[in-house]
């Protein structure tokens, strides 16, 4: 037979157990002599407690009043020496409306990033092309181009070079000044 623990028996003696626990403990106590004696001892102690408050040597009410006064004094002293730092927040940082605003801001930032990443959609006819022309080299996209012209030079005197990464260069000696001109264009 399993006996209830001391705390359960003490609570049963004072009538402080809940309905189900009290019913189960009462059933056990009705059949167990040891637990009945234990409950009787707890009830005897409960009867002695009111007499303890009447001991003349200890003034419990005065002692309680002094303790309350000391606690109040300690709290007041703590307020005097407290630094100007703010008290910790009782509420969490992201609750309710704040969480909704934060989530909406993140969604707007992601959508803006997606839109700005590819501002002009690439079409098949808008590929970047690097090519040589009769009077220079150019890089172009669709109907727009950037051209570096070889003015005043015979086309046979221009040395063209083509790179595998989408670049083109033109080198020639200007007949009027004698300077070497090097032009390079890159497609990215």
mmCIF file of C-alpha atoms in Angstrom, residues 17-89:
data_model
loop_
_atom_site.group_PDB
_atom_site.id
_atom_site.type_symbol
_atom_site.label_atom_id
_atom_site.label_comp_id
_atom_site.label_asym_id
_atom_site.label_seq_id
_atom_site.Cartn_x
_atom_site.Cartn_y
_atom_site.Cartn_z
ATOM 1 C CA UNK A 17 -6.524 19.684 -0.263
ATOM 2 C CA UNK A 18 -8.542 19.878 -3.456
ATOM 3 C CA UNK A 19 -11.655 17.773 -3.965
ATOM 4 C CA UNK A 20 -10.131 14.804 -5.771
ATOM 5 C CA UNK A 21 -6.891 14.667 -3.697
ATOM 6 C CA UNK A 22 -8.899 15.072 -0.458
ATOM 7 C CA UNK A 23 -11.253 12.242 -1.426
ATOM 8 C CA UNK A 24 -8.355 9.927 -2.331
ATOM 9 C CA UNK A 25 -6.454 10.770 0.895
ATOM 10 C CA UNK A 26 -9.604 10.282 3.046
ATOM 11 C CA UNK A 27 -10.111 6.808 1.524
ATOM 12 C CA UNK A 28 -6.523 5.889 2.357
ATOM 13 C CA UNK A 29 -6.668 7.283 5.912
ATOM 14 C CA UNK A 30 -9.854 5.334 6.619
ATOM 15 C CA UNK A 31 -7.870 2.083 6.098
ATOM 16 C CA UNK A 32 -4.401 3.119 7.401
ATOM 17 C CA UNK A 33 -3.667 3.476 11.129
ATOM 18 C CA UNK A 34 -0.199 5.020 10.584
ATOM 19 C CA UNK A 35 -1.530 7.864 8.416
ATOM 20 C CA UNK A 36 -4.404 8.513 10.887
ATOM 21 C CA UNK A 37 -1.841 8.968 13.687
ATOM 22 C CA UNK A 38 0.205 11.316 11.453
ATOM 23 C CA UNK A 39 -2.886 13.446 10.719
ATOM 24 C CA UNK A 40 -3.731 13.551 14.437
ATOM 25 C CA UNK A 41 -0.211 14.887 15.143
ATOM 26 C CA UNK A 42 -0.626 17.599 12.503
ATOM 27 C CA UNK A 43 -4.002 18.585 13.973
ATOM 28 C CA UNK A 44 -2.391 18.839 17.446
ATOM 29 C CA UNK A 45 0.238 21.222 16.071
ATOM 30 C CA UNK A 46 -2.503 23.320 14.435
ATOM 31 C CA UNK A 47 -4.224 23.672 17.798
ATOM 32 C CA UNK A 48 -0.972 24.879 19.422
ATOM 33 C CA UNK A 49 -0.294 27.618 16.845
ATOM 34 C CA UNK A 50 -2.742 30.236 18.185
ATOM 35 C CA UNK A 51 -1.150 29.916 21.630
ATOM 36 C CA UNK A 52 2.301 30.696 20.151
ATOM 37 C CA UNK A 53 1.174 34.137 19.022
ATOM 38 C CA UNK A 54 0.394 35.029 22.632
ATOM 39 C CA UNK A 55 3.948 34.585 23.915
ATOM 40 C CA UNK A 56 4.672 37.808 25.883
ATOM 41 C CA UNK A 57 8.435 37.858 25.177
ATOM 42 C CA UNK A 58 7.966 38.305 21.410
ATOM 43 C CA UNK A 59 5.807 41.148 20.157
ATOM 44 C CA UNK A 60 4.918 39.886 16.696
ATOM 45 C CA UNK A 61 2.925 42.942 15.671
ATOM 46 C CA UNK A 62 5.761 45.300 16.564
ATOM 47 C CA UNK A 63 8.261 43.071 14.753
ATOM 48 C CA UNK A 64 6.072 43.020 11.632
ATOM 49 C CA UNK A 65 5.717 46.825 11.711
ATOM 50 C CA UNK A 66 9.497 47.251 11.999
ATOM 51 C CA UNK A 67 10.076 44.904 9.068
ATOM 52 C CA UNK A 68 7.617 46.849 6.893
ATOM 53 C CA UNK A 69 9.283 50.144 7.879
ATOM 54 C CA UNK A 70 12.727 48.749 6.997
ATOM 55 C CA UNK A 71 11.471 47.554 3.629
ATOM 56 C CA UNK A 72 9.957 50.963 2.846
ATOM 57 C CA UNK A 73 13.179 52.689 3.953
ATOM 58 C CA UNK A 74 15.244 50.392 1.716
ATOM 59 C CA UNK A 75 13.015 51.107 -1.282
ATOM 60 C CA UNK A 76 13.226 54.852 -0.679
ATOM 61 C CA UNK A 77 17.029 54.672 -0.371
ATOM 62 C CA UNK A 78 17.179 52.710 -3.598
ATOM 63 C CA UNK A 79 15.218 55.448 -5.372
ATOM 64 C CA UNK A 80 17.685 58.071 -4.106
ATOM 65 C CA UNK A 81 20.782 56.334 -5.422
ATOM 66 C CA UNK A 82 19.324 54.977 -8.643
ATOM 67 C CA UNK A 83 21.078 56.223 -11.744
ATOM 68 C CA UNK A 84 19.179 57.971 -14.489
ATOM 69 C CA UNK A 85 19.067 54.880 -16.687
ATOM 70 C CA UNK A 86 15.660 53.881 -17.877
ATOM 71 C CA UNK A 87 13.759 50.996 -16.364
ATOM 72 C CA UNK A 88 13.659 47.854 -18.493
ATOM 73 C CA UNK A 89 10.710 47.624 -20.829
#
